[in-house]
Short mmCIF file of C-alpha atoms and ligand atoms in Angstrom, two decimals:
data_model
loop_
_atom_site.label_atom_id
_atom_site.label_comp_id
_atom_site.label_asym_id
_atom_site.label_seq_id
_atom_site.Cartn_x
_atom_site.Cartn_y
_atom_site.Cartn_z
CA MET A 1 0.00 0.00 0.00
CA LYS A 2 1.18 3.48 -0.81
CA LEU A 3 0.10 6.85 0.42
CA TYR A 4 -1.37 8.79 -2.46
CA LYS A 5 -3.17 11.91 -1.37
CA LYS A 6 -4.44 13.72 1.71
CA GLU A 7 -7.22 16.25 1.86
CA GLY A 8 -8.37 17.40 5.27
CA ASN A 9 -8.89 14.25 7.26
CA ILE A 10 -9.44 12.10 4.19
CA ILE A 11 -6.47 10.15 3.02
CA GLN A 12 -6.22 8.20 -0.22
CA ILE A 13 -4.12 5.08 -0.39
CA LEU A 14 -3.16 3.00 -3.37
CA SER A 15 -3.62 -0.67 -2.68
CA PHE A 16 -2.33 -3.44 -4.93
CA PRO A 17 -4.20 -6.60 -5.86
CA ASN A 18 -2.41 -8.88 -3.40
CA GLU A 19 -3.43 -6.69 -0.47
CA THR A 20 -6.98 -7.42 0.53
CA VAL A 21 -8.47 -4.46 2.26
CA GLU A 22 -12.18 -3.90 2.70
CA LYS A 23 -14.47 -1.13 3.77
CA GLY A 24 -14.44 -0.69 7.53
CA ASP A 25 -10.86 -1.99 7.98
CA TYR A 26 -8.38 0.03 9.97
CA LEU A 27 -4.92 0.91 8.67
CA LEU A 28 -1.82 2.04 10.48
CA ILE A 29 0.32 4.51 8.58
CA GLU A 30 3.69 4.59 10.25
CA ASP A 31 6.36 7.14 9.56
CA ALA A 32 9.80 5.62 9.48
CA ASP A 33 11.54 8.22 11.64
CA ALA A 34 8.86 10.32 13.33
CA ALA A 35 7.76 7.62 15.76
CA LYS A 36 4.24 8.67 15.02
CA ALA A 37 1.50 6.86 13.20
CA LEU A 38 -1.89 7.66 11.78
CA ILE A 39 -4.84 5.40 12.34
CA ALA A 40 -7.21 5.59 9.40
CA GLN A 41 -10.35 3.70 8.51
CA VAL A 42 -11.20 2.60 5.00
CA ILE A 43 -14.60 4.06 4.16
CA ASP A 44 -14.63 3.37 0.45
CA VAL A 45 -12.77 1.22 -2.05
CA GLN A 46 -12.63 2.53 -5.60
CA PHE A 47 -10.81 1.71 -8.82
CA ALA A 48 -7.55 3.54 -8.92
CA SER A 49 -7.46 6.17 -11.62
CA ILE A 50 -3.84 7.09 -11.99
CA PRO A 51 -3.36 10.24 -13.92
CA GLY A 52 -0.69 10.90 -16.48
CA ILE A 53 1.20 8.45 -18.60
CA LEU A 54 0.17 5.41 -16.69
CA GLU A 55 -3.44 6.28 -17.23
CA GLU A 56 -2.82 6.57 -20.94
CA LEU A 57 -1.15 3.19 -20.91
CA LEU A 58 -3.96 1.64 -18.97
CA ARG A 59 -6.54 3.10 -21.26
CA SER A 60 -4.89 1.80 -24.38
CA LEU A 61 -4.29 -1.68 -23.04
CA PRO A 62 -7.70 -3.36 -23.26
CA ASP A 63 -8.24 -2.41 -26.87
CA GLY A 64 -4.58 -2.55 -27.77
CA GLY A 65 -5.55 -5.10 -30.41
CA GLU A 66 -6.96 -2.32 -32.52
CA LEU A 67 -3.80 -0.28 -32.44
CA VAL A 68 -1.19 -3.00 -32.62
CA GLN A 69 -1.67 -5.43 -35.40
CA GLY A 70 -0.16 -8.88 -35.36
CA GLU A 71 1.82 -10.52 -32.56
CA ASP A 72 2.03 -8.90 -29.09
CA PHE A 73 5.35 -7.15 -28.81
CA ASP A 74 6.48 -6.60 -25.23
CA PRO A 75 10.28 -6.62 -25.07
CA LEU A 76 10.39 -5.07 -21.55
CA GLU A 77 7.71 -7.44 -20.25
CA ILE A 78 5.72 -4.55 -18.98
CA ALA A 79 2.23 -5.97 -19.60
CA PRO A 80 1.93 -7.93 -16.30
CA HIS A 81 2.92 -4.81 -14.38
CA ILE A 82 0.33 -2.80 -16.14
CA THR A 83 -2.37 -5.34 -15.35
CA TYR A 84 -1.18 -5.27 -11.78
CA ILE A 85 -1.49 -1.51 -11.64
CA GLN A 86 -4.81 -1.66 -13.43
CA ASP A 87 -6.19 -3.93 -10.74
CA ALA A 88 -4.95 -1.63 -8.03
CA SER A 89 -7.61 0.02 -5.94
CA LEU A 90 -7.85 3.35 -4.27
CA LEU A 91 -8.75 3.27 -0.60
CA VAL A 92 -10.55 6.32 0.65
CA CYS A 93 -9.75 6.49 4.33
CA LYS A 94 -10.82 8.69 7.17
CA ILE A 95 -8.17 9.60 9.70
CA ARG A 96 -9.41 8.61 13.14
CA ALA A 97 -6.41 9.29 15.35
CA THR A 98 -2.72 9.89 15.68
CA MET A 99 -0.74 7.40 17.70
CA GLU A 100 2.32 8.54 19.59
CA ASN A 101 4.00 6.33 22.18
CA GLU A 102 0.99 4.01 22.31
CA SER A 103 -1.35 6.83 23.18
CA LEU A 104 -4.01 8.11 20.84
CA SER A 105 -5.14 11.62 20.10
CA PRO A 106 -7.89 12.56 17.68
CA THR A 107 -5.77 14.83 15.47
CA SER A 108 -4.78 14.69 11.85
CA SER A 109 -2.60 17.75 11.63
CA TRP A 110 0.65 16.12 10.53
CA LEU A 111 1.52 14.40 7.32
CA PRO A 112 3.40 11.12 7.10
CA SER A 113 6.08 10.82 4.46
CA ARG A 114 4.78 9.63 1.12
CA SER A 115 7.91 7.73 0.21
CA GLN A 116 9.02 6.50 3.62
CA SER A 117 5.83 5.65 5.44
CA THR A 118 4.68 2.08 5.68
CA ILE A 119 1.06 1.12 5.70
CA ARG A 120 -0.38 -2.03 7.18
CA LYS A 121 -3.66 -3.34 8.39
CA LEU A 122 -4.34 -2.70 12.05
CA PRO A 123 -5.92 -5.77 13.62
CA ILE A 124 -9.12 -4.98 15.52
CA PRO A 125 -7.92 -6.60 18.80
CA THR A 126 -4.87 -4.31 18.74
CA LEU A 127 -7.07 -1.29 18.15
CA ILE A 128 -9.43 -2.35 20.94
CA LYS A 129 -6.47 -2.50 23.27
CA LEU A 130 -4.96 0.78 22.11
CA ALA A 131 -8.26 2.65 22.35
CA LYS A 132 -9.18 0.94 25.63
CA ILE A 133 -12.59 -0.05 24.30
CA ASP A 134 -13.07 -3.02 26.62
CA GLY A 135 -13.18 -2.40 30.33
CA GLU A 136 -14.19 -3.68 33.72
CA LEU A 137 -17.74 -4.58 32.77
CA PRO A 138 -17.42 -6.28 29.41
CA ILE A 139 -20.32 -6.86 27.05
CA ILE A 140 -19.51 -9.04 24.07
CA LEU A 141 -21.35 -7.60 21.09
CA GLY A 142 -20.21 -10.19 18.60
CA GLY A 143 -17.47 -10.95 16.13
CA THR A 144 -15.62 -8.57 13.88
CA LYS A 145 -14.52 -9.46 10.37
CA ASP A 146 -11.08 -10.71 11.35
CA SER A 147 -12.82 -13.22 13.65
CA SER A 148 -12.02 -11.46 16.88
CA LEU A 149 -14.61 -10.37 19.41
CA LEU A 150 -15.84 -6.86 19.86
CA THR A 151 -16.26 -6.29 23.55
CA ILE A 152 -17.59 -3.02 24.85
CA ASP A 153 -17.75 -1.72 28.39
CA ALA A 154 -21.13 -1.45 30.13
CA THR A 155 -20.02 1.85 31.66
CA SER A 156 -20.02 3.40 28.19
CA LEU A 157 -23.81 2.98 28.22
CA ASP A 158 -24.15 4.41 31.73
CA GLY A 159 -25.67 7.87 31.75
CA ARG A 160 -25.85 7.82 27.97
CA LEU A 161 -28.34 8.29 25.21
CA ASN A 162 -28.31 5.53 22.60
CA ILE A 163 -30.01 4.87 19.29
CA ILE A 164 -30.41 1.51 17.57
CA THR A 165 -31.66 1.95 14.04
CA GLY A 166 -31.71 0.20 10.69
CA LYS A 167 -34.04 -1.32 8.15
CA LYS A 168 -36.77 -3.79 9.10
CA GLU A 169 -35.67 -7.17 10.40
CA THR A 170 -31.98 -6.43 10.42
CA GLY A 171 -31.58 -7.34 14.09
CA LYS A 172 -32.21 -4.15 16.07
CA SER A 173 -34.43 -5.63 18.75
CA HIS A 174 -32.02 -8.54 19.00
CA LEU A 175 -29.16 -6.19 19.85
CA SER A 176 -31.35 -4.30 22.28
CA LYS A 177 -32.10 -7.60 24.07
CA LEU A 178 -28.41 -8.43 24.17
CA LEU A 179 -27.56 -5.06 25.71
CA MET A 180 -30.34 -5.11 28.31
CA LEU A 181 -29.62 -8.71 29.39
CA ASN A 182 -25.98 -7.82 29.90
CA LEU A 183 -26.95 -4.73 31.86
CA ILE A 184 -29.18 -6.70 34.23
CA GLY A 185 -26.31 -9.17 34.55
CA TYR A 186 -24.41 -6.24 36.05
CA LYS A 187 -27.32 -5.53 38.41
CA ALA A 188 -28.76 -2.63 36.50
CA THR A 189 -32.44 -1.71 36.57
CA VAL A 190 -33.88 -1.90 33.09
CA VAL A 191 -37.32 -0.92 31.81
CA VAL A 192 -38.47 -1.88 28.33
CA PHE A 193 -41.39 -0.35 26.47
CA ASP A 194 -42.17 -3.44 24.46
CA LEU A 195 -44.50 -2.56 21.62
CA ASN A 196 -44.71 -5.98 19.99
CA GLY A 197 -44.52 -8.23 23.03
CA GLU A 198 -41.18 -9.63 21.93
CA TYR A 199 -39.27 -9.29 25.21
CA LEU A 200 -41.71 -11.38 27.22
CA SER A 201 -39.86 -14.69 27.14
CA LEU A 202 -36.32 -13.53 27.71
CA GLY A 203 -36.26 -15.66 30.86
CA MET A 204 -36.49 -18.80 28.71
CA THR A 205 -33.94 -20.53 26.52
CA THR A 206 -34.79 -21.28 22.89
CA ASP A 207 -35.94 -24.79 23.89
CA GLY A 208 -38.25 -23.47 26.57
CA LYS A 209 -36.21 -24.00 29.75
CA ARG A 210 -35.66 -21.36 32.40
CA ASN A 211 -32.42 -19.49 32.03
CA ALA A 212 -30.29 -17.38 34.35
CA TYR A 213 -32.50 -14.35 33.73
CA TYR A 214 -35.74 -16.08 34.63
CA ASP A 215 -36.06 -14.41 38.04
CA LYS A 216 -34.93 -11.06 36.74
CA ILE A 217 -37.55 -10.52 34.07
CA HIS A 218 -40.89 -9.10 35.21
CA VAL A 219 -43.52 -8.70 32.56
CA LEU A 220 -46.21 -6.13 33.29
CA THR A 221 -49.20 -6.10 30.97
CA PRO A 222 -51.37 -3.00 31.47
CA SER A 223 -54.92 -3.74 32.59
CA GLU A 224 -53.98 -7.39 33.21
CA ASN A 225 -51.30 -7.74 35.84
CA PHE A 226 -50.45 -4.06 35.82
CA LYS A 227 -53.03 -1.75 37.33
CA VAL A 228 -52.87 1.34 39.45
CA ALA A 229 -55.11 1.98 42.42
CA LEU A 230 -56.58 5.44 42.41
CA LYS A 231 -55.60 5.82 46.05
CA GLN A 232 -51.93 5.28 45.22
CA LEU A 233 -51.97 7.92 42.55
CA ASN A 234 -50.53 11.35 43.17
CA LEU A 235 -52.54 14.28 41.90
CA HIS A 236 -49.68 15.55 39.77
CA VAL A 237 -49.35 12.16 38.04
CA ILE A 238 -53.03 11.94 37.15
CA LEU A 239 -52.90 15.54 35.96
CA GLU A 240 -49.96 14.74 33.68
CA ILE A 241 -51.98 11.88 32.24
CA LEU A 242 -55.06 14.03 31.74
CA ILE A 243 -53.26 16.97 30.26
CA HIS A 244 -50.68 15.23 28.11
CA ALA A 245 -52.13 11.86 27.18
CA LEU A 246 -55.77 12.92 27.09
CA HIS A 247 -55.30 16.60 26.15
CA LEU A 248 -57.48 18.04 28.88
CA PRO A 249 -57.61 21.86 28.61
CA GLY A 250 -56.23 23.99 31.44
CA THR A 251 -59.55 25.26 32.84
CA SER A 252 -60.95 21.76 33.08
CA ALA A 253 -57.71 20.58 34.68
CA ARG A 254 -58.19 23.18 37.43
CA GLU A 255 -61.71 21.87 38.05
CA PHE A 256 -60.39 18.32 38.16
CA ARG A 257 -57.78 19.30 40.72
CA ARG A 258 -60.55 20.71 42.93
CA ILE A 259 -62.69 17.57 42.58
CA TRP A 260 -59.76 15.27 43.30
CA GLN A 261 -58.72 17.19 46.40
CA SER A 262 -62.23 17.26 47.82
CA LEU A 263 -62.60 13.49 47.27
CA LYS A 264 -59.27 12.90 48.91
CA GLU A 265 -60.25 14.98 51.94
CA ARG A 266 -63.41 12.95 52.31
CA ASP A 267 -61.38 9.77 51.87
CA SER A 268 -63.72 8.67 49.10
CA LEU A 269 -61.33 8.55 46.20
CA ASN A 270 -62.60 5.77 43.98
CA LEU A 271 -63.65 5.42 40.38
CA HIS A 272 -67.38 5.46 41.09
CA GLU A 273 -67.23 8.56 43.31
CA LEU A 274 -65.00 10.33 40.84
CA GLY A 275 -67.53 9.73 38.07
CA GLU A 276 -70.45 10.84 40.28
CA THR A 277 -68.68 13.99 41.41
CA ILE A 278 -67.90 14.96 37.83
CA ARG A 279 -71.50 14.29 36.80
CA ASN A 280 -72.90 16.46 39.61
CA CYS A 281 -70.30 19.15 39.47
CA HIS A 282 -71.61 22.72 39.35
CA CYS A 283 -69.41 23.89 36.61
CA ASN A 284 -69.60 25.00 33.03
CA GLN A 285 -71.24 22.44 30.75
CA HIS A 286 -68.15 22.29 28.48
CA VAL A 287 -65.86 21.71 31.42
CA ARG A 288 -68.09 18.94 32.69
CA ASP A 289 -68.24 17.29 29.27
CA ALA A 290 -64.49 17.54 28.90
CA LEU A 291 -63.94 15.97 32.30
CA PHE A 292 -66.49 13.27 31.68
CA SER A 293 -64.99 12.16 28.39
CA ARG A 294 -61.54 11.91 30.06
CA TYR A 295 -63.05 10.05 32.96
CA HIS A 296 -64.40 7.49 30.49
CA ALA A 297 -61.07 7.19 28.77
CA LEU A 298 -59.48 6.41 32.15
CA LEU A 299 -62.23 3.92 32.91
CA ASN A 300 -62.04 2.20 29.53
CA SER A 301 -58.31 1.72 29.78
CA CYS A 302 -58.97 -0.72 32.66
CA PHE A 303 -55.60 0.47 33.94
CA PHE A 304 -57.07 2.03 37.08
CA THR A 305 -58.72 0.20 39.92
CA ASP A 306 -60.12 0.84 43.38
CA ASN A 307 -58.78 -2.39 44.71
CA VAL A 308 -55.37 -1.77 46.22
CA ALA A 309 -54.71 -5.52 46.45
CA GLU A 310 -55.26 -5.85 42.73
CA ALA A 311 -52.90 -3.03 41.95
CA THR A 312 -49.39 -3.86 41.01
CA PHE A 313 -46.77 -2.33 43.14
CA LEU A 314 -44.52 -1.05 40.45
CA GLU A 315 -42.21 0.09 43.21
CA GLU A 316 -41.85 -3.45 44.52
CA CYS A 317 -40.78 -4.75 41.10
CA LEU A 318 -38.40 -1.84 40.71
CA PHE A 319 -36.87 -2.26 44.16
CA LYS A 320 -36.36 -5.95 43.55
CA ALA A 321 -34.66 -5.07 40.29
CA LYS A 322 -32.60 -2.47 42.12
CA GLU A 323 -31.12 -5.03 44.47
CA HIS A 324 -30.31 -7.89 42.14
CA GLY A 325 -30.59 -6.29 38.76
CA GLY A 326 -33.69 -6.88 36.70
CA ALA A 327 -35.85 -5.82 33.84
CA ILE A 328 -39.43 -4.69 33.87
CA ILE A 329 -40.99 -5.35 30.51
CA ILE A 330 -44.01 -3.19 29.84
CA ASN A 331 -45.98 -5.26 27.37
CA LEU A 332 -47.78 -2.77 25.15
CA ARG A 333 -48.69 -5.30 22.47
CA ASN A 334 -52.44 -5.26 22.88
CA THR A 335 -52.72 -1.79 24.34
CA SER A 336 -54.54 0.83 22.27
CA PRO A 337 -52.69 4.02 21.28
CA ILE A 338 -54.51 6.16 23.87
CA ASP A 339 -53.96 3.62 26.64
CA ARG A 340 -50.31 3.31 25.67
CA GLN A 341 -49.89 7.02 26.23
CA ILE A 342 -51.69 6.84 29.57
CA VAL A 343 -49.43 4.00 30.72
CA VAL A 344 -46.23 5.64 29.50
CA GLU A 345 -47.18 8.99 31.02
CA TYR A 346 -47.86 7.26 34.32
CA LEU A 347 -44.59 5.33 34.23
CA LEU A 348 -42.38 8.28 33.37
CA ALA A 349 -43.98 10.43 36.08
CA LYS A 350 -43.51 7.56 38.54
CA PHE A 351 -39.87 7.03 37.58
CA VAL A 352 -39.09 10.69 38.06
CA GLU A 353 -40.80 10.58 41.46
CA LEU A 354 -38.75 7.56 42.57
CA LEU A 355 -35.49 8.84 41.15
CA THR A 356 -35.79 12.32 42.62
CA GLY A 357 -36.64 10.81 45.99
CA ASN A 358 -33.39 8.83 45.67
CA ARG A 359 -35.32 5.63 46.05
CA LEU A 360 -33.86 4.42 42.78
CA LYS A 361 -30.39 5.08 41.42
CA ALA A 362 -30.94 4.99 37.69
CA ILE A 363 -33.05 3.33 35.04
CA PHE A 364 -31.93 2.10 31.66
CA LEU A 365 -34.95 2.62 29.47
CA PHE A 366 -35.29 0.74 26.17
CA ALA A 367 -37.99 2.27 24.00
CA GLU A 368 -39.12 0.52 20.82
CA GLU A 369 -40.70 2.84 18.24
CA ALA A 370 -41.12 5.58 20.81
CA HIS A 371 -43.00 7.95 18.50
CA LEU A 372 -46.04 5.71 18.97
CA TYR A 373 -46.41 6.61 22.63
CA LEU A 374 -44.00 9.37 23.61
CA ARG A 375 -45.55 12.80 23.69
CA GLU A 376 -43.99 15.71 21.86
CA THR A 377 -42.38 17.44 24.80
CA TYR A 378 -40.72 14.30 26.14
CA TRP A 379 -38.16 14.23 23.33
CA ASP A 380 -36.48 17.32 24.69
CA ASP A 381 -37.04 16.14 28.22
CA ILE A 382 -35.22 12.91 27.60
CA VAL A 383 -32.02 14.59 26.52
CA THR A 384 -32.09 17.18 29.25
CA ARG A 385 -34.25 16.69 32.32
CA MET A 386 -34.69 12.90 32.33
CA ARG A 387 -31.01 12.30 31.90
CA HIS A 388 -30.24 14.26 35.03
CA PHE A 389 -32.84 12.34 36.98
CA GLY A 390 -31.12 9.12 35.92
CA ILE A 391 -33.21 7.82 33.02
CA PHE A 392 -30.82 6.65 30.33
CA THR A 393 -32.70 5.93 27.15
CA THR A 394 -32.04 3.70 24.19
CA PHE A 395 -34.33 4.34 21.23
CA ILE A 396 -34.95 1.49 18.83
CA THR A 397 -36.58 2.27 15.50
CA ASN A 398 -36.70 1.31 11.86
CA GLN A 399 -37.92 4.77 10.91
CA PRO A 400 -35.07 7.06 11.84
CA ASP A 401 -37.01 10.20 10.98
CA THR A 402 -39.44 9.52 13.80
CA VAL A 403 -36.68 10.22 16.30
CA ARG A 404 -36.13 13.92 16.87
CA GLU A 405 -33.13 15.59 15.36
CA ASN A 406 -31.82 16.77 18.70
CA ILE A 407 -31.74 13.16 19.88
CA TYR A 408 -29.30 12.39 17.06
CA ARG A 409 -27.23 15.44 17.92
CA GLN A 410 -27.01 14.42 21.55
CA ALA A 411 -26.72 10.66 21.10
CA ASP A 412 -23.62 9.18 22.67
CA ASN A 413 -23.87 5.85 20.93
CA ILE A 414 -25.45 4.76 17.69
CA PHE A 415 -25.82 1.17 16.60
CA LEU A 416 -26.53 1.33 12.93
CA PHE A 417 -27.83 -1.60 10.90
CA ASN A 418 -28.34 -1.68 7.17
CA PHE A 419 -30.07 1.20 5.44
CA THR A 420 -30.28 1.63 1.70
CA ASN A 421 -32.69 4.51 1.58
CA GLU A 422 -30.90 7.80 1.00
CA HIS A 423 -33.34 9.74 3.17
CA ASP A 424 -32.89 7.42 6.15
CA LEU A 425 -29.11 7.66 5.85
CA GLU A 426 -29.34 11.42 5.67
CA VAL A 427 -31.25 11.53 8.95
CA VAL A 428 -28.75 9.32 10.79
CA SER A 429 -25.84 11.35 9.40
CA ARG A 430 -26.98 14.28 11.52
CA ALA A 431 -25.59 12.57 14.57
CA ALA A 432 -22.81 14.63 16.03
CA ARG A 433 -20.50 11.75 16.87
CA VAL A 434 -20.11 10.55 13.34
CA ASP A 435 -19.32 11.87 9.91
CA ALA A 436 -21.83 11.51 7.11
CA GLU A 437 -19.42 9.75 4.73
CA THR A 438 -18.79 6.90 7.14
CA VAL A 439 -22.49 6.39 7.81
CA LYS A 440 -23.50 6.50 4.17
CA SER A 441 -20.71 4.41 2.82
CA ILE A 442 -20.59 1.64 5.40
CA ALA A 443 -24.25 1.28 6.41
CA ARG A 444 -25.35 0.69 2.84
CA ASP A 445 -23.35 -2.53 2.57
CA LEU A 446 -24.09 -4.09 5.94
CA PRO A 447 -25.61 -7.58 5.74
CA PRO A 448 -28.44 -8.46 8.17
CA HIS A 449 -27.31 -8.91 11.80
CA TYR A 450 -24.24 -6.74 11.16
CA CYS A 451 -24.11 -3.40 12.84
CA LEU A 452 -21.87 -0.39 12.72
CA ALA A 453 -21.17 0.71 16.27
CA LEU A 454 -20.51 4.42 16.59
CA GLY A 455 -19.71 6.73 19.45
CA ARG A 456 -18.52 6.30 22.97
CA VAL A 457 -18.84 2.50 23.15
CA VAL A 458 -16.11 2.20 20.54
CA ARG A 459 -14.25 5.34 21.64
CA ASP A 460 -15.21 6.95 18.33
CA PHE A 461 -13.56 4.25 16.25
CA PRO A 462 -16.54 3.09 14.18
CA MET A 463 -16.56 -0.69 14.02
CA VAL A 464 -18.60 -3.24 12.16
CA VAL A 465 -19.69 -6.23 14.19
CA LYS A 466 -21.78 -9.31 13.52
CA VAL A 467 -24.04 -9.32 16.54
CA LYS A 468 -23.85 -12.64 18.35
CA ALA A 469 -26.77 -14.99 18.71
CA LEU A 470 -28.65 -15.26 22.00
CA ASP A 471 -29.93 -18.39 23.62
CA VAL A 472 -33.18 -16.85 24.70
CA LYS A 473 -36.66 -17.09 23.33
CA THR A 474 -36.90 -13.82 21.46
CA MET A 475 -40.37 -13.91 19.86
CA GLY A 476 -39.32 -11.22 17.42
CA GLU A 477 -40.54 -13.12 14.37
CA THR A 478 -43.19 -11.66 12.17
CA ARG A 479 -46.32 -13.78 12.17
CA LEU A 480 -46.65 -15.46 8.79
CA PHE A 481 -49.64 -16.84 6.96
CA PHE A 482 -47.88 -19.38 4.74
CA LYS A 483 -45.33 -20.56 7.30
CA ASP A 484 -46.97 -23.81 8.42
CA MET A 485 -48.48 -24.73 5.08
CA ASN A 486 -46.37 -27.38 3.47
N1 ATP M 501 -27.30 -11.51 15.60
C1 ATP M 501 -28.29 -12.36 15.38
N2 ATP M 501 -28.07 -13.68 15.44
C2 ATP M 501 -29.08 -14.56 15.22
N3 ATP M 501 -30.34 -14.21 14.96
C3 ATP M 501 -30.63 -12.92 14.89
C4 ATP M 501 -29.62 -11.92 15.11
N4 ATP M 501 -30.18 -10.72 14.98
C5 ATP M 501 -31.48 -10.93 14.71
N5 ATP M 501 -31.75 -12.24 14.65
C6 ATP M 501 -33.06 -12.82 14.32
O1 ATP M 501 -33.56 -12.18 13.15
C7 ATP M 501 -34.93 -11.87 13.29
C8 ATP M 501 -35.15 -10.37 13.16
O2 ATP M 501 -34.45 -9.72 14.20
P1 ATP M 501 -35.06 -8.51 15.04
O3 ATP M 501 -36.44 -8.81 15.47
O4 ATP M 501 -34.08 -8.17 16.07
O5 ATP M 501 -35.09 -7.42 13.88
P2 ATP M 501 -35.57 -5.91 13.96
O6 ATP M 501 -34.54 -5.13 13.22
O7 ATP M 501 -35.88 -5.54 15.36
O8 ATP M 501 -36.88 -5.98 13.09
P3 ATP M 501 -38.15 -4.98 13.12
O9 ATP M 501 -37.75 -3.78 12.32
O10 ATP M 501 -39.20 -5.78 12.43
O11 ATP M 501 -38.43 -4.67 14.55
C9 ATP M 501 -35.37 -12.41 14.65
O12 ATP M 501 -35.96 -13.66 14.46
C10 ATP M 501 -34.06 -12.54 15.42
O13 ATP M 501 -34.11 -13.57 16.38
MG1 MG M 502 -37.63 -4.98 16.28
#
């Protein structure tokens, strides 16, 4: 390999046919005397177009038959060399770091010598060691191309905002399961908003036996084994639900506050009394109608109950998870859009309450297709307020444009699966921790189950990894009509 050109932090390298280099590989460009080296990543492989005489020669070669009649005449035996050069490729590489005395710095301000420098492939395990990607709490993501393992450190997910995105059925939810299971293995508290009911059997192996996670996975299905007693509910939580999930106007909300407080004082806070009080309330007809329709929405969700014994103590599940590590899977599969918002609004308000009271340390929240239940204002909240409370979110989506732009800007880690659509790639390229060329060039060629890890988890050295299989029942499959018809 030979250094050919450098423009900004893009470096072009001429690679000859016997050197197999592919997109995503890392190269080490060492200067003979400067004791410095550049670490660059191949982001594109092109045909070499060598200007000048050589180009002329190359051009004339394939149809040389037209120009030269008769026997081939090659006294200097130059033809094999020309073919060799013709097969050469041009590696477009992005400079990722400068290495000096085994330490890395993200600069590209110096230029290695074109004639003296040597270029070789940098094995991924060496890079992992140099960049200190693995750490005290390892999570094996899977294998890299040179059949080594990519191990990240769980602490690089701690306090962070993550995005897992890619086309349909490329393995996003699978990776999210892998991450959350590893986190609970390290005693973290995890909450999953499970839209398709595909995290429910994580406590089972593929052949249906209990696995090590069995006792750490709690599935809560709203209106089935997950209900809230009205008595346990704080006024501010129910108001958040009414205002944000059910769009109750301000004036009606004030009336509701009055009704709720008076019921509480009389110790008669139950669903029936609440309905009766709204019906008999001496207020404006519109206010009463507004309150009554919301009351019915609450009632129809079957998420609220008067029976404290029937109510799930979310706190209990969370505290259990806090001690030994565990995941609470909120099964939203059969929950209607309105009810989903009610449940999510309740949960987020509850988490904030528990976290601010220091009764919980932190929650790793995994949210599948969050635009289907997260209200507008939460997007900003999640990057600012929620993060400070200790809610560390991972968004999983196959429609990257449903995730707000500021989430991309603030994301610390992005796990990118295949995308071919230009628009989708454009959206992901807005992420601050990555350059658009890398995203566009590498993500387009990723096979299913391969992901490009970007950001803090890989210390900003983008790496392609084949995500490893899991021995858990994943239930992520799409239901098929023709599957069992033979
Ligand atoms: N690394 C992997 N090893 C083995 N099987 C995998 C891997 N990744 C995904 N799968 C399997 O491929 C299928 C699709 O994966 P998954 O459900 O994770 O895709 P997805 O990207 O979340 O799809 P969707 O966009 O439909 O949500 C599942 O059956 C899953 O078990
Ligand atoms: Mg999925």
